[in-house]
Every structure is written in structure tokens, then in C-alpha cells.
Short mmCIF file of C-alpha atoms and ligand atoms in Angstrom, two decimals:
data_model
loop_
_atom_site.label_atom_id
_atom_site.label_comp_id
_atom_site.label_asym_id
_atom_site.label_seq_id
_atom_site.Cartn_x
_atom_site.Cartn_y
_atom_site.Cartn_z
CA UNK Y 1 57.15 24.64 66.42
CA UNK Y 2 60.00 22.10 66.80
CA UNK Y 3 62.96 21.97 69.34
CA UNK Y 4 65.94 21.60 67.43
CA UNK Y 5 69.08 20.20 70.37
CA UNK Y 6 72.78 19.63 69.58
CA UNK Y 7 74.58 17.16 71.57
CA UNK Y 8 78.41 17.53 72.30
CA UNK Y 9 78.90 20.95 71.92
CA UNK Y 10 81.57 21.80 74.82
CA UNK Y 11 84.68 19.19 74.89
CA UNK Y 12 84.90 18.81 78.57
CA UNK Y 13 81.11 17.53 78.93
CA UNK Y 14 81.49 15.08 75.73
CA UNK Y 15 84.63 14.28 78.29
CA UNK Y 16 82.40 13.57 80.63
CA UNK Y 17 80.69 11.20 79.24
CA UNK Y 18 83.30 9.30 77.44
CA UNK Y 19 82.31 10.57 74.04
CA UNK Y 20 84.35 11.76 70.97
CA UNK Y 21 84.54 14.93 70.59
CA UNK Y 22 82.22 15.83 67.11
CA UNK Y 23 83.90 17.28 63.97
CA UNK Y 24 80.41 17.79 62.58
CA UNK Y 25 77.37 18.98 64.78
CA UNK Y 26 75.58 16.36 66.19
CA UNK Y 27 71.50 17.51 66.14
CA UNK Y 28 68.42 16.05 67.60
CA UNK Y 29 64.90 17.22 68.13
CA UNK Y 30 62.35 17.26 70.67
CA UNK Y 31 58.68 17.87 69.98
CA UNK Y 32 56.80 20.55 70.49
CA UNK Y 33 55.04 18.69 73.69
CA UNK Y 34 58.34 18.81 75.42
CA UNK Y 35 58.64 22.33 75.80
CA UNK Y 36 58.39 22.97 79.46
CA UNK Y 37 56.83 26.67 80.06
CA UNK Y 38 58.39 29.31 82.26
CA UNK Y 39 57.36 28.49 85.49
CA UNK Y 40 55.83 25.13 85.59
CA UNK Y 41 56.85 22.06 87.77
CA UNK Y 42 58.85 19.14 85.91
CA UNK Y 43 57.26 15.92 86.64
CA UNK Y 44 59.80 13.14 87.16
CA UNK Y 45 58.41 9.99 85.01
CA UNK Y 46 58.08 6.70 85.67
CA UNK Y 47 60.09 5.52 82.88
CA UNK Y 48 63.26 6.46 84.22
CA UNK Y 49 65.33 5.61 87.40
CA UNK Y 50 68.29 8.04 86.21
CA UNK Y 51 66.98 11.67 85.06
CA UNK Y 52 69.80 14.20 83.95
CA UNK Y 53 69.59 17.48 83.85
CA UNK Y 54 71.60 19.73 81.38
CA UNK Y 55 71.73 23.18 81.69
CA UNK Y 56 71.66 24.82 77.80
CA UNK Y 57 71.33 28.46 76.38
CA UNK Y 58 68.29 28.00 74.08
CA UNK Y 59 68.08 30.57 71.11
CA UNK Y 60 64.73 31.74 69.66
CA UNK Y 61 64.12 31.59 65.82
CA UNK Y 62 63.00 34.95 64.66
CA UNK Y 63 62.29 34.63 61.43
CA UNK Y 64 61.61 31.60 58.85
CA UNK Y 65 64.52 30.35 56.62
CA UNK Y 66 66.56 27.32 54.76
CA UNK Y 67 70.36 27.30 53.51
CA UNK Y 68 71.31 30.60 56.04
CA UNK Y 69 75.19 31.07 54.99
CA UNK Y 70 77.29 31.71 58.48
CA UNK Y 71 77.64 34.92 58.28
CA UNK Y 72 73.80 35.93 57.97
CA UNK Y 73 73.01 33.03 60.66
CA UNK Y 74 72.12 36.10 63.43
CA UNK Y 75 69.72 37.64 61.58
CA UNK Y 76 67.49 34.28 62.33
CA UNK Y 77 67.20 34.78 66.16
CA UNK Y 78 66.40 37.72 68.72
CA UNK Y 79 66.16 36.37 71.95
CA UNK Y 80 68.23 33.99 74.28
CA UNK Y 81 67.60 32.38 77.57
CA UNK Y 82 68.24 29.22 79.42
CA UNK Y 83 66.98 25.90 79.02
CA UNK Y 84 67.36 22.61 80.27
CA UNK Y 85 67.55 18.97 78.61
CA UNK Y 86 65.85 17.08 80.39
CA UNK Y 87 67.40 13.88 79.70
CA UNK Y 88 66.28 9.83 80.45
CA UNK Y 89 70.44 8.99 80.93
CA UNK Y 90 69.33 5.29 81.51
CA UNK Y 91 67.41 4.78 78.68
CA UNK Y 92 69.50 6.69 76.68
CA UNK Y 93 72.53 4.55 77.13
CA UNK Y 94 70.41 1.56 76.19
CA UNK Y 95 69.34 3.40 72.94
CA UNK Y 96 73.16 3.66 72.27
CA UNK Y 97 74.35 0.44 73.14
CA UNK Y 98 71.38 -0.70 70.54
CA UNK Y 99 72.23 1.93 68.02
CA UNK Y 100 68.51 2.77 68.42
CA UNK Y 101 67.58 6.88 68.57
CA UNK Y 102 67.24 8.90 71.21
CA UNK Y 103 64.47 9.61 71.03
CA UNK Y 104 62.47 8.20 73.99
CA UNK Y 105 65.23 9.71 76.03
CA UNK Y 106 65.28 13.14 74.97
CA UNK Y 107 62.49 13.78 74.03
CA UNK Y 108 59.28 13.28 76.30
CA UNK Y 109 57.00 15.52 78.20
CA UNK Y 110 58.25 18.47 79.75
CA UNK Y 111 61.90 17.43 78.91
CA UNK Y 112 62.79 20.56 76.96
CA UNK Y 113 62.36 23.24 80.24
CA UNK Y 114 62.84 27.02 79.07
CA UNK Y 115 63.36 30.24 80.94
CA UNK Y 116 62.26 33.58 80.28
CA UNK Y 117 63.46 34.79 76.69
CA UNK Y 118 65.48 38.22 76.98
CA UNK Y 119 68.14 39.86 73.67
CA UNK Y 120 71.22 38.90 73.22
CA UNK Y 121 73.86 40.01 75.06
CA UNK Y 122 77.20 40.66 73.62
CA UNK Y 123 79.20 37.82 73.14
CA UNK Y 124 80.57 36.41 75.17
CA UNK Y 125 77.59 34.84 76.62
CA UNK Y 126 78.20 33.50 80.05
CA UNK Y 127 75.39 31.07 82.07
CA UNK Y 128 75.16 28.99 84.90
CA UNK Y 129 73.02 26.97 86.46
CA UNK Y 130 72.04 26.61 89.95
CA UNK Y 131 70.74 23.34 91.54
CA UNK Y 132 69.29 23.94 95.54
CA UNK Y 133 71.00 27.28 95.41
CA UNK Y 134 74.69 25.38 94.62
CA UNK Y 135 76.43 26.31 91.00
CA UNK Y 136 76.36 22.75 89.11
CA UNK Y 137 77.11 24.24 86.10
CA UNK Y 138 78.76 27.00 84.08
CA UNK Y 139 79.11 27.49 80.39
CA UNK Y 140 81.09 30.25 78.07
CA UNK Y 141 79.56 30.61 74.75
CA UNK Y 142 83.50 30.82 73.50
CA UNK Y 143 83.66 27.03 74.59
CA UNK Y 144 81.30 26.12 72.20
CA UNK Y 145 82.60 23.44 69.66
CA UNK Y 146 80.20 24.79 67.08
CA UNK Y 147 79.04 28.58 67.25
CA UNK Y 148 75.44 29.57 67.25
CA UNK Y 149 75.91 31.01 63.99
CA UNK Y 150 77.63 27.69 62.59
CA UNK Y 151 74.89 25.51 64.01
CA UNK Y 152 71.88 27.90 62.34
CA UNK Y 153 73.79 27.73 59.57
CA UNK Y 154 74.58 23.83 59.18
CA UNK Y 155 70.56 22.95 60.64
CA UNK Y 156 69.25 25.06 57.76
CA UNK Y 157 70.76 22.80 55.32
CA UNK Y 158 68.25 20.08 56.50
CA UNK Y 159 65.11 21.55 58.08
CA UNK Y 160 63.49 24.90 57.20
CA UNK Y 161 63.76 26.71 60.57
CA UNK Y 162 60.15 28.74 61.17
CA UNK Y 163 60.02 31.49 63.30
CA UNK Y 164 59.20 30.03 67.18
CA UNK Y 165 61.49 27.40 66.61
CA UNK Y 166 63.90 26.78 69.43
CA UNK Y 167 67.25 25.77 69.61
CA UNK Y 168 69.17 24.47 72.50
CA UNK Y 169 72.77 24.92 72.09
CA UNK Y 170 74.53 21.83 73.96
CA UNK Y 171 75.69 21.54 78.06
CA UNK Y 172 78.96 22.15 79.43
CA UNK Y 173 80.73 19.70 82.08
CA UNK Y 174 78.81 18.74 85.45
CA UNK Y 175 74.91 17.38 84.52
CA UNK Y 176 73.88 15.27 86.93
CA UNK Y 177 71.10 13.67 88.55
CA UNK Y 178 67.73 14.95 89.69
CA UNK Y 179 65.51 14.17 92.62
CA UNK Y 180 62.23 14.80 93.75
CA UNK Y 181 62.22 17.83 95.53
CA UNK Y 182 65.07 19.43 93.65
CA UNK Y 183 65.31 23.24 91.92
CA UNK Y 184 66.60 24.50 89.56
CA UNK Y 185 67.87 28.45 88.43
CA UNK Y 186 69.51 29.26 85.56
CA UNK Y 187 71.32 32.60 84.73
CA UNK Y 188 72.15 34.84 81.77
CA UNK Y 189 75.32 36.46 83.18
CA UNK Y 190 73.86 37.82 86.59
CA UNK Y 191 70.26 37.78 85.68
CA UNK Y 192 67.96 34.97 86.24
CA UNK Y 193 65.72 33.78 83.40
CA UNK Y 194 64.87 30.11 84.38
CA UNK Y 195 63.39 28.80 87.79
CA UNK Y 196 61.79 25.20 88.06
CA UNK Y 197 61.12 22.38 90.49
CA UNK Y 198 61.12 18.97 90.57
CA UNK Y 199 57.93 17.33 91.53
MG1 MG G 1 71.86 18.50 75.84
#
């Protein structure tokens, strides 16, 4: 199984951090030991002074495939829910002032957190995520630079996607720093798929 992320995907949060904004998808990928199961406590590392979280809709691969034209692209994946990218925001701007990857950053234990998987809903999607009970964040799937369908489409060109796969879909404006204590809830329109604390 791999984690396949894409950075940038909603203008105002590239904004945010003083990034342009793509005209091609920009993709990473976590490991499979960074999936963080429904449920289970997120261990803040030692590596890191200046955690991030980024609240994502993550999309589950449904069925194997390579070169997936556009408009076949949601046959590939069934089930949606809320994720979040974990994300080392100190050593990641070191990586980038290097030109080194990311992938110390993005990619360690328990940094890809996922919710419960439910179907699609129509599009529209709309999320949020809760930090401590307070909205941090809120995303529109219509505010996406690059659709689902366009970035199923465009990964397939590169890696064969296998069924299990997951795919986090980019953060919209207001990630932020964690602490110690902190939780986290993330929602699928009104219904809650994600719930995890920071130990
Ligand atoms: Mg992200």
C-alpha cells in the first residue's frame, strides 16, 4: 500500500505559505508505516520543534490501474474520509531551502492520520476540521486546484495505483501548530469520520 499526497491544491493555503500557486500537480508519498489508524494517539517526535497539522479528504483506491483517462478516474475509488498530514514544518523548510526532498518531513511514523472511510457524497464535498472543539479549518472540494479525477488521472501516468492505495487530496488555508495535549475531529459535511489526540 502506498500514500500518494499532493501539495498545493487550494490557492489560499499555497497563499499561506508563500508558495506559487502549481500549474501541474505537485505529488509526494508517504509510506505505508505512516498511516495512522482510526483511533490511535499521534505521538509528537523528537525530531521536530514545529509539527503542522493539515486537515485533507483522503480517497480510497478501489481497484488497481495505470494511464486512467479523466473521465474514467471515479471508477478507481469508493470511499472518502478525512485525513491529516502530519507535517515536520521545520524540517521541511530546511529540506527546501536545500532543495533536498521532503521526505523526512512528510513522511514519518504516524504522519499520514486517517478517519473512518464512508462513499462518496455528491459533489460538492464539504470538510472541516476541528482542533479542541474550535473550526481551524474548512475545505470545498470546488476549491480544489486539481480535481480528484484530474489528480487519479495525472498519478496514473507514473505509478500503477493498487487497490488500498490512499490518496490525500491537499489542505485548505489555516494549518497550524500542534501541542501535546491537543485533538483533533474532522468532518465529512456534518458527520464525523476522524478523531485523534496528541500525545
Ligand atoms: Mg498536505
Amino acid at each position: 500500500m502506498k500514500i500518494i499526497c499532493i501539495g498545493r491544491n487550494y490557492i489560499d493555503h499555497a497563499k499561506e505559505l508563500n508558495n506559487p500557486v502549481p500549474k501541474e500537480p505537485l505529488i509526494f508519498l508517504k509510506p505505508d508505516s505512516a498511516q495512522l489508524l482510526p483511533g490511535k494517539p499521534f505521538f509528537y517526535p523528537n525530531f521536530s520543534k514545529e509539527i503542522h497539522y493539515e486537515g485533507e479528504l483522503v480517497l480510497k483506491i478501489s481497484r488497481n490501474g495505470r494511464h486512467i483517462e479523466p473521465q474514467f478516474a471515479h471508477k478507481y475509488y469508493d470511499k472518502i474520509t478525512v485525513g491529516i498530514d502530519f507535517t515536520a514544518r521545520d524540517l521541511q523548510q530546511k529540506f527546501k531551502e536545500k532543495g533536498w526532498p521532503w521526505e523526512l518531513a512528510k513522511g514519518f511514523d504516524g504522519s499520514a492520520a486517517i478517519g473512518r472511510f464512508i462513499p462518496i457524497p455528491p459533489s460538492p464535498i464539504v470538510y472541516s476540521l476541528r482542533k479542541n472543539g474550535e473550526q481551524v479549518q474548512w475545505g470545498n472540494t470546488k476549491d480544489m486546484i486539481f480535481s480528484f479525477d484530474q489528480i487519479i488521472s495525472y498519478v496514473s501516468r507514473f505509478f500503477t495505483l493498487k487497490m488500498g492505495d490512499l490518496v490525500f487530496t491537499g489542505t485548505p488555508s489555516g494549518v497550524g501548530p500542534i501541542q501535546i495535549g491537543d485533538s483533533f475531529e474532522g468532518f465529512v459535511g456534518e458527520e464525523q469520520v476522524l478523531d485523534v489526540k496528541i500525545l
